[in-house]
PDB file of C-alpha atoms in Angstrom:
ATOM      1  CA  MET A   1      78.559 -88.759  71.990  1.00 38.00           C
ATOM      2  CA  THR A   2      81.091 -87.323  70.317  1.00 40.00           C
ATOM      3  CA  ALA A   3      81.250 -86.913  66.565  1.00 43.00           C
ATOM      4  CA  PRO A   4      82.571 -90.267  65.868  1.00 42.00           C
ATOM      5  CA  ASP A   5      80.181 -92.169  67.740  1.00 45.00           C
ATOM      6  CA  ALA A   6      77.390 -89.805  65.780  1.00 45.00           C
ATOM      7  CA  ARG A   7      79.022 -90.690  62.369  1.00 43.00           C
ATOM      8  CA  SER A   8      79.429 -94.516  62.852  1.00 42.00           C
ATOM      9  CA  SER A   9      75.891 -95.045  64.799  1.00 43.00           C
ATOM     10  CA  ALA A  10      74.405 -93.155  61.756  1.00 45.00           C
ATOM     11  CA  GLN A  11      75.648 -95.966  59.715  1.00 44.00           C
ATOM     12  CA  GLY A  12      75.304 -98.841  61.890  1.00 45.00           C
ATOM     13  CA  GLY A  13      71.694 -99.651  61.237  1.00 47.00           C
ATOM     14  CA  ALA A  14      71.839-102.848  59.259  1.00 48.00           C
ATOM     15  CA  ALA A  15      76.010-103.427  60.089  1.00 50.00           C
ATOM     16  CA  ALA A  16      74.594-107.292  61.249  1.00 76.00           C
ATOM     17  CA  LEU A  17      73.128-107.968  57.669  1.00 80.00           C
ATOM     18  CA  THR A  18      74.851-110.315  55.164  1.00 91.00           C
ATOM     19  CA  GLU A  19      75.361-109.282  51.903  1.00 92.00           C
ATOM     20  CA  ARG A  20      72.288-110.879  50.688  1.00 92.00           C
ATOM     21  CA  GLN A  21      69.983-109.252  53.309  1.00 93.00           C
ATOM     22  CA  GLU A  22      71.544-105.954  53.109  1.00 94.00           C
ATOM     23  CA  ALA A  23      70.659-106.310  49.329  1.00 94.00           C
ATOM     24  CA  ARG A  24      67.176-107.173  49.880  1.00 95.00           C
ATOM     25  CA  ARG A  25      66.756-104.255  52.561  1.00 96.00           C
ATOM     26  CA  ARG A  26      68.109-101.967  49.738  1.00 96.00           C
ATOM     27  CA  ARG A  27      65.213-103.120  47.279  1.00 97.00           C
ATOM     28  CA  ILE A  28      62.653-102.604  50.130  1.00 98.00           C
ATOM     29  CA  LEU A  29      63.798 -99.262  50.468  1.00 98.00           C
ATOM     30  CA  HIS A  30      64.608 -98.095  46.941  1.00 97.00           C
ATOM     31  CA  ALA A  31      60.358 -99.561  46.437  1.00 98.00           C
ATOM     32  CA  SER A  32      59.366 -97.479  49.684  1.00 98.00           C
ATOM     33  CA  ALA A  33      60.719 -94.366  48.245  1.00 97.00           C
ATOM     34  CA  GLN A  34      59.443 -94.757  44.516  1.00 97.00           C
ATOM     35  CA  LEU A  35      56.026 -95.763  45.828  1.00 98.00           C
ATOM     36  CA  ALA A  36      56.252 -92.491  48.077  1.00 97.00           C
ATOM     37  CA  ALA A  37      57.592 -90.049  45.572  1.00 97.00           C
ATOM     38  CA  ARG A  38      54.774 -91.146  43.444  1.00 96.00           C
ATOM     39  CA  GLY A  39      51.732 -90.908  45.853  1.00 95.00           C
ATOM     40  CA  GLY A  40      52.855 -90.136  49.452  1.00 96.00           C
ATOM     41  CA  PHE A  41      52.275 -91.729  52.431  1.00 97.00           C
ATOM     42  CA  ASP A  42      48.628 -93.829  51.479  1.00 96.00           C
ATOM     43  CA  ALA A  43      50.434 -94.929  48.255  1.00 97.00           C
ATOM     44  CA  VAL A  44      52.871 -97.001  50.555  1.00 97.00           C
ATOM     45  CA  GLN A  45      51.263-100.287  51.182  1.00 97.00           C
ATOM     46  CA  MET A  46      53.402-103.334  52.201  1.00 98.00           C
ATOM     47  CA  ARG A  47      52.237-105.594  49.769  1.00 97.00           C
ATOM     48  CA  GLU A  48      53.104-103.517  46.538  1.00 97.00           C
ATOM     49  CA  VAL A  49      56.305-102.687  48.594  1.00 98.00           C
ATOM     50  CA  ALA A  50      56.790-106.581  48.870  1.00 98.00           C
ATOM     51  CA  GLU A  51      55.938-106.695  45.032  1.00 97.00           C
ATOM     52  CA  SER A  52      58.018-104.233  43.951  1.00 97.00           C
ATOM     53  CA  SER A  53      61.079-105.076  46.057  1.00 96.00           C
ATOM     54  CA  GLN A  54      60.439-109.034  45.008  1.00 95.00           C
ATOM     55  CA  VAL A  55      60.121-110.190  48.535  1.00 96.00           C
ATOM     56  CA  ALA A  56      57.720-112.306  50.432  1.00 97.00           C
ATOM     57  CA  LEU A  57      54.950-110.086  52.393  1.00 97.00           C
ATOM     58  CA  GLY A  58      56.144-111.998  55.682  1.00 97.00           C
ATOM     59  CA  THR A  59      59.547-111.279  54.813  1.00 96.00           C
ATOM     60  CA  LEU A  60      59.245-107.824  54.168  1.00 97.00           C
ATOM     61  CA  TYR A  61      57.518-107.766  57.986  1.00 97.00           C
ATOM     62  CA  ARG A  62      60.498-109.369  59.489  1.00 96.00           C
ATOM     63  CA  TYR A  63      62.513-106.434  58.229  1.00 96.00           C
ATOM     64  CA  PHE A  64      59.974-103.517  58.702  1.00 97.00           C
ATOM     65  CA  PRO A  65      56.793-104.896  61.342  1.00 96.00           C
ATOM     66  CA  SER A  66      54.873-101.601  60.127  1.00 97.00           C
ATOM     67  CA  LYS A  67      54.587 -98.664  57.162  1.00 97.00           C
ATOM     68  CA  VAL A  68      55.625 -96.538  59.634  1.00 98.00           C
ATOM     69  CA  HIS A  69      58.990 -98.468  60.297  1.00 98.00           C
ATOM     70  CA  LEU A  70      59.427 -98.432  56.818  1.00 98.00           C
ATOM     71  CA  LEU A  71      58.938 -94.856  56.156  1.00 98.00           C
ATOM     72  CA  VAL A  72      61.187 -93.941  59.184  1.00 97.00           C
ATOM     73  CA  ALA A  73      64.010 -96.219  57.759  1.00 97.00           C
ATOM     74  CA  THR A  74      63.549 -94.730  54.472  1.00 97.00           C
ATOM     75  CA  MET A  75      63.986 -91.153  55.469  1.00 96.00           C
ATOM     76  CA  GLN A  76      67.292 -92.368  57.372  1.00 96.00           C
ATOM     77  CA  ASP A  77      68.662 -93.908  54.025  1.00 96.00           C
ATOM     78  CA  GLN A  78      67.595 -90.557  52.427  1.00 95.00           C
ATOM     79  CA  LEU A  79      69.676 -88.494  54.612  1.00 94.00           C
ATOM     80  CA  GLN A  80      72.734 -90.966  54.068  1.00 95.00           C
ATOM     81  CA  HIS A  81      72.891 -90.666  50.658  1.00 94.00           C
ATOM     82  CA  MET A  82      72.491 -86.690  51.259  1.00 93.00           C
ATOM     83  CA  HIS A  83      75.424 -87.123  53.708  1.00 94.00           C
ATOM     84  CA  THR A  84      77.542 -88.989  51.032  1.00 94.00           C
ATOM     85  CA  THR A  85      76.404 -86.073  48.265  1.00 92.00           C
ATOM     86  CA  VAL A  86      77.592 -83.434  51.020  1.00 91.00           C
ATOM     87  CA  ARG A  87      80.795 -84.943  51.259  1.00 92.00           C
ATOM     88  CA  LYS A  88      81.776 -85.206  48.217  1.00 93.00           C
ATOM     89  CA  ARG A  89      80.761 -81.262  47.816  1.00 93.00           C
ATOM     90  CA  PRO A  90      81.119 -80.045  51.235  1.00 93.00           C
ATOM     91  CA  PRO A  91      80.247 -76.568  52.174  1.00 94.00           C
ATOM     92  CA  ALA A  92      81.821 -73.503  51.214  1.00 91.00           C
ATOM     93  CA  GLY A  93      80.697 -71.147  54.057  1.00 90.00           C
ATOM     94  CA  ALA A  94      83.656 -69.466  55.857  1.00 92.00           C
ATOM     95  CA  THR A  95      82.527 -70.460  59.556  1.00 94.00           C
ATOM     96  CA  SER A  96      80.676 -73.514  60.893  1.00 94.00           C
ATOM     97  CA  SER A  97      76.930 -71.432  61.377  1.00 95.00           C
ATOM     98  CA  GLU A  98      77.206 -70.586  57.576  1.00 96.00           C
ATOM     99  CA  ARG A  99      78.600 -74.189  56.513  1.00 96.00           C
ATOM    100  CA  VAL A 100      75.664 -75.802  58.319  1.00 97.00           C
ATOM    101  CA  ALA A 101      73.037 -73.855  57.226  1.00 97.00           C
ATOM    102  CA  GLU A 102      74.139 -74.203  53.827  1.00 96.00           C
ATOM    103  CA  THR A 103      73.959 -77.928  54.557  1.00 96.00           C
ATOM    104  CA  LEU A 104      70.737 -78.164  55.888  1.00 96.00           C
ATOM    105  CA  MET A 105      69.013 -76.221  52.952  1.00 95.00           C
ATOM    106  CA  ARG A 106      70.633 -78.044  50.673  1.00 94.00           C
ATOM    107  CA  ALA A 107      69.061 -81.306  51.910  1.00 91.00           C
ATOM    108  CA  PHE A 108      65.736 -79.429  52.550  1.00 91.00           C
ATOM    109  CA  ARG A 109      66.038 -78.508  48.409  1.00 91.00           C
ATOM    110  CA  ALA A 110      66.446 -82.244  47.658  1.00 90.00           C
ATOM    111  CA  LEU A 111      63.184 -83.301  49.973  1.00 89.00           C
ATOM    112  CA  GLN A 112      61.692 -80.248  48.354  1.00 89.00           C
ATOM    113  CA  ARG A 113      62.503 -81.410  44.530  1.00 92.00           C
ATOM    114  CA  GLU A 114      60.247 -84.766  45.837  1.00 94.00           C
ATOM    115  CA  PRO A 115      57.282 -83.316  48.125  1.00 95.00           C
ATOM    116  CA  HIS A 116      55.268 -86.462  47.963  1.00 96.00           C
ATOM    117  CA  LEU A 117      58.167 -88.641  49.796  1.00 97.00           C
ATOM    118  CA  ALA A 118      59.279 -85.811  51.918  1.00 96.00           C
ATOM    119  CA  ASP A 119      55.457 -85.606  53.454  1.00 96.00           C
ATOM    120  CA  ALA A 120      55.539 -89.578  53.640  1.00 97.00           C
ATOM    121  CA  MET A 121      58.642 -89.688  55.842  1.00 97.00           C
ATOM    122  CA  VAL A 122      57.375 -86.775  58.090  1.00 95.00           C
ATOM    123  CA  ARG A 123      54.091 -88.174  58.644  1.00 96.00           C
ATOM    124  CA  ALA A 124      55.816 -91.679  59.786  1.00 97.00           C
ATOM    125  CA  LEU A 125      57.975 -89.740  62.116  1.00 94.00           C
ATOM    126  CA  THR A 126      55.018 -87.893  63.732  1.00 93.00           C
ATOM    127  CA  PHE A 127      52.763 -90.991  63.494  1.00 94.00           C
ATOM    128  CA  ALA A 128      55.952 -92.949  65.349  1.00 95.00           C
ATOM    129  CA  ASP A 129      55.457 -94.660  68.788  1.00 95.00           C
ATOM    130  CA  ARG A 130      57.917 -96.189  71.008  1.00 94.00           C
ATOM    131  CA  SER A 131      58.068 -99.226  68.963  1.00 95.00           C
ATOM    132  CA  VAL A 132      59.690 -97.348  66.166  1.00 96.00           C
ATOM    133  CA  SER A 133      62.240 -95.478  68.027  1.00 95.00           C
ATOM    134  CA  PRO A 134      65.237 -97.111  66.921  1.00 94.00           C
ATOM    135  CA  GLU A 135      64.416 -96.102  63.399  1.00 94.00           C
ATOM    136  CA  VAL A 136      63.586 -92.660  64.861  1.00 95.00           C
ATOM    137  CA  ASP A 137      67.126 -92.540  66.519  1.00 95.00           C
ATOM    138  CA  GLN A 138      68.715 -93.613  63.277  1.00 94.00           C
ATOM    139  CA  VAL A 139      67.038 -90.691  61.630  1.00 95.00           C
ATOM    140  CA  SER A 140      68.426 -88.667  64.664  1.00 94.00           C
ATOM    141  CA  ARG A 141      71.866 -89.635  64.539  1.00 94.00           C
ATOM    142  CA  GLN A 142      72.057 -89.640  60.897  1.00 95.00           C
ATOM    143  CA  THR A 143      70.980 -85.771  60.935  1.00 95.00           C
ATOM    144  CA  THR A 144      73.470 -85.050  63.797  1.00 95.00           C
ATOM    145  CA  ALA A 145      76.187 -86.480  61.665  1.00 94.00           C
ATOM    146  CA  ILE A 146      75.392 -84.389  58.702  1.00 95.00           C
ATOM    147  CA  ILE A 147      75.740 -81.171  60.894  1.00 95.00           C
ATOM    148  CA  LEU A 148      78.654 -82.058  62.604  1.00 94.00           C
ATOM    149  CA  ASP A 149      80.780 -83.000  59.554  1.00 94.00           C
ATOM    150  CA  ALA A 150      79.740 -79.499  58.454  1.00 94.00           C
ATOM    151  CA  MET A 151      80.970 -78.187  61.410  1.00 93.00           C
ATOM    152  CA  GLU A 152      84.229 -79.812  61.027  1.00 90.00           C
ATOM    153  CA  LEU A 153      83.809 -80.925  64.739  1.00 83.00           C
ATOM    154  CA  ASP A 154      85.772 -83.826  65.865  1.00 81.00           C
ATOM    155  CA  ASP A 155      84.787 -84.014  69.235  1.00 89.00           C
ATOM    156  CA  PRO A 156      81.886 -81.595  69.930  1.00 91.00           C
ATOM    157  CA  THR A 157      81.496 -80.030  73.486  1.00 93.00           C
ATOM    158  CA  PRO A 158      78.407 -80.734  75.634  1.00 94.00           C
ATOM    159  CA  ALA A 159      77.318 -77.238  74.418  1.00 93.00           C
ATOM    160  CA  GLN A 160      77.837 -77.652  70.823  1.00 94.00           C
ATOM    161  CA  LEU A 161      75.965 -80.828  70.750  1.00 94.00           C
ATOM    162  CA  SER A 162      73.335 -79.115  72.538  1.00 95.00           C
ATOM    163  CA  ALA A 163      72.912 -76.410  69.609  1.00 96.00           C
ATOM    164  CA  VAL A 164      72.872 -79.454  67.317  1.00 96.00           C
ATOM    165  CA  ARG A 165      69.955 -80.931  68.960  1.00 96.00           C
ATOM    166  CA  VAL A 166      68.399 -77.572  69.006  1.00 97.00           C
ATOM    167  CA  ILE A 167      69.374 -77.142  65.091  1.00 97.00           C
ATOM    168  CA  GLU A 168      67.979 -80.780  64.144  1.00 95.00           C
ATOM    169  CA  HIS A 169      64.504 -79.738  66.223  1.00 95.00           C
ATOM    170  CA  THR A 170      63.997 -76.378  63.905  1.00 96.00           C
ATOM    171  CA  TRP A 171      65.117 -78.299  60.670  1.00 94.00           C
ATOM    172  CA  HIS A 172      61.973 -80.955  61.045  1.00 92.00           C
ATOM    173  CA  SER A 173      60.198 -78.257  62.384  1.00 94.00           C
ATOM    174  CA  ALA A 174      60.538 -76.384  59.246  1.00 94.00           C
ATOM    175  CA  LEU A 175      59.875 -79.224  56.639  1.00 93.00           C
ATOM    176  CA  ILE A 176      56.587 -79.803  58.488  1.00 93.00           C
ATOM    177  CA  THR A 177      55.512 -75.847  58.398  1.00 94.00           C
ATOM    178  CA  TRP A 178      56.472 -76.258  54.478  1.00 94.00           C
ATOM    179  CA  LEU A 179      54.834 -79.078  53.704  1.00 93.00           C
ATOM    180  CA  SER A 180      51.725 -78.037  55.430  1.00 92.00           C
ATOM    181  CA  GLY A 181      52.020 -74.690  53.679  1.00 92.00           C
ATOM    182  CA  ARG A 182      52.729 -72.480  56.488  1.00 94.00           C
ATOM    183  CA  ALA A 183      55.712 -71.336  55.390  1.00 93.00           C
ATOM    184  CA  SER A 184      57.452 -70.653  52.199  1.00 93.00           C
ATOM    185  CA  ILE A 185      61.318 -71.754  50.898  1.00 92.00           C
ATOM    186  CA  ALA A 186      61.962 -67.905  52.038  1.00 94.00           C
ATOM    187  CA  GLN A 187      61.137 -68.267  55.621  1.00 95.00           C
ATOM    188  CA  VAL A 188      62.832 -71.689  55.888  1.00 95.00           C
ATOM    189  CA  LYS A 189      66.256 -70.505  54.562  1.00 95.00           C
ATOM    190  CA  ILE A 190      65.653 -67.175  57.342  1.00 97.00           C
ATOM    191  CA  ASP A 191      64.532 -69.683  60.455  1.00 96.00           C
ATOM    192  CA  ILE A 192      67.596 -72.327  59.879  1.00 97.00           C
ATOM    193  CA  GLU A 193      70.094 -69.687  59.374  1.00 96.00           C
ATOM    194  CA  THR A 194      69.143 -68.067  62.529  1.00 97.00           C
ATOM    195  CA  VAL A 195      68.906 -71.371  64.282  1.00 97.00           C
ATOM    196  CA  CYS A 196      72.464 -72.001  63.178  1.00 97.00           C
ATOM    197  CA  LYS A 197      73.947 -68.912  65.010  1.00 96.00           C
ATOM    198  CA  LEU A 198      73.700 -70.520  67.589  1.00 95.00           C
ATOM    199  CA  ILE A 199      76.663 -72.645  66.774  1.00 94.00           C
ATOM    200  CA  ASP A 200      78.960 -68.992  67.188  1.00 91.00           C
ATOM    201  CA  LEU A 201      77.528 -68.682  71.037  1.00 91.00           C
ATOM    202  CA  THR A 202      79.258 -72.303  71.791  1.00 89.00           C
ATOM    203  CA  VAL A 203      82.930 -71.361  69.991  1.00 73.00           C
ATOM    204  CA  PRO A 204      85.187 -70.999  73.204  1.00 63.00           C
ATOM    205  CA  ASP A 205      86.056 -67.162  73.664  1.00 49.00           C
ATOM    206  CA  THR A 206      89.929 -67.880  72.728  1.00 38.00           C
ATOM    207  CA  ALA A 207      88.981 -69.574  69.312  1.00 46.00           C
ATOM    208  CA  ARG A 208      87.119 -66.745  68.566  1.00 44.00           C
ATOM    209  CA  GLY A 209      90.149 -64.325  69.344  1.00 41.00           C
ATOM    210  CA  ALA A 210      92.094 -66.534  67.188  1.00 44.00           C
ATOM    211  CA  ALA A 211      90.350 -66.986  64.423  1.00 45.00           C
ATOM    212  CA  PRO A 212      87.162 -64.229  63.890  1.00 43.00           C
ATOM    213  CA  GLU A 213      87.206 -64.836  60.181  1.00 45.00           C
ATOM    214  CA  GLY A 214      86.627 -68.394  60.245  1.00 46.00           C
ATOM    215  CA  ARG A 215      88.785 -71.093  58.558  1.00 43.00           C
TER     216      ARG A 215
END
């Protein structure tokens, strides 16, 4: 997948919806995030989401067949908001690896401010089965798009995309270990910075020689 493909795919989850349907979907996702932020995974009850978003319960289930579908979609939505914020204030690192590490730690700290919401979304990802694959794919594509933007790459190589996937897996794993109390923020930062150095290994030798100090 090229960078433009990843970015457009990350934005395309609700492309076929009408304006009214999109507004309804946004209310549902907002209600889901609010309930999760207050009480975590167990606090997100479909009937309460329907009432908070002012939609019929049957309508809610047509958009999201289960709570897991809803919370995974909520994570994609939260990542999309983070992506918009990062684009307005891009990372300042001199190298791709530094910029990606800075970007992912900013995203991590945003989730850190809402630990119940973060826990609910990660638990939903963990519980997701094949029926939730489209929503899980959207989360992956959105994360990929964030990383590619930080790398400032328009046409990443297969090796670079492979590094991005490993970085993405490590970021999600670090989030899980932090939420479970098995890792401190300092440890997460070290792990993220370490895995982001994979990017340096994917830079062609000619590019390294041409610009050893970055941008």
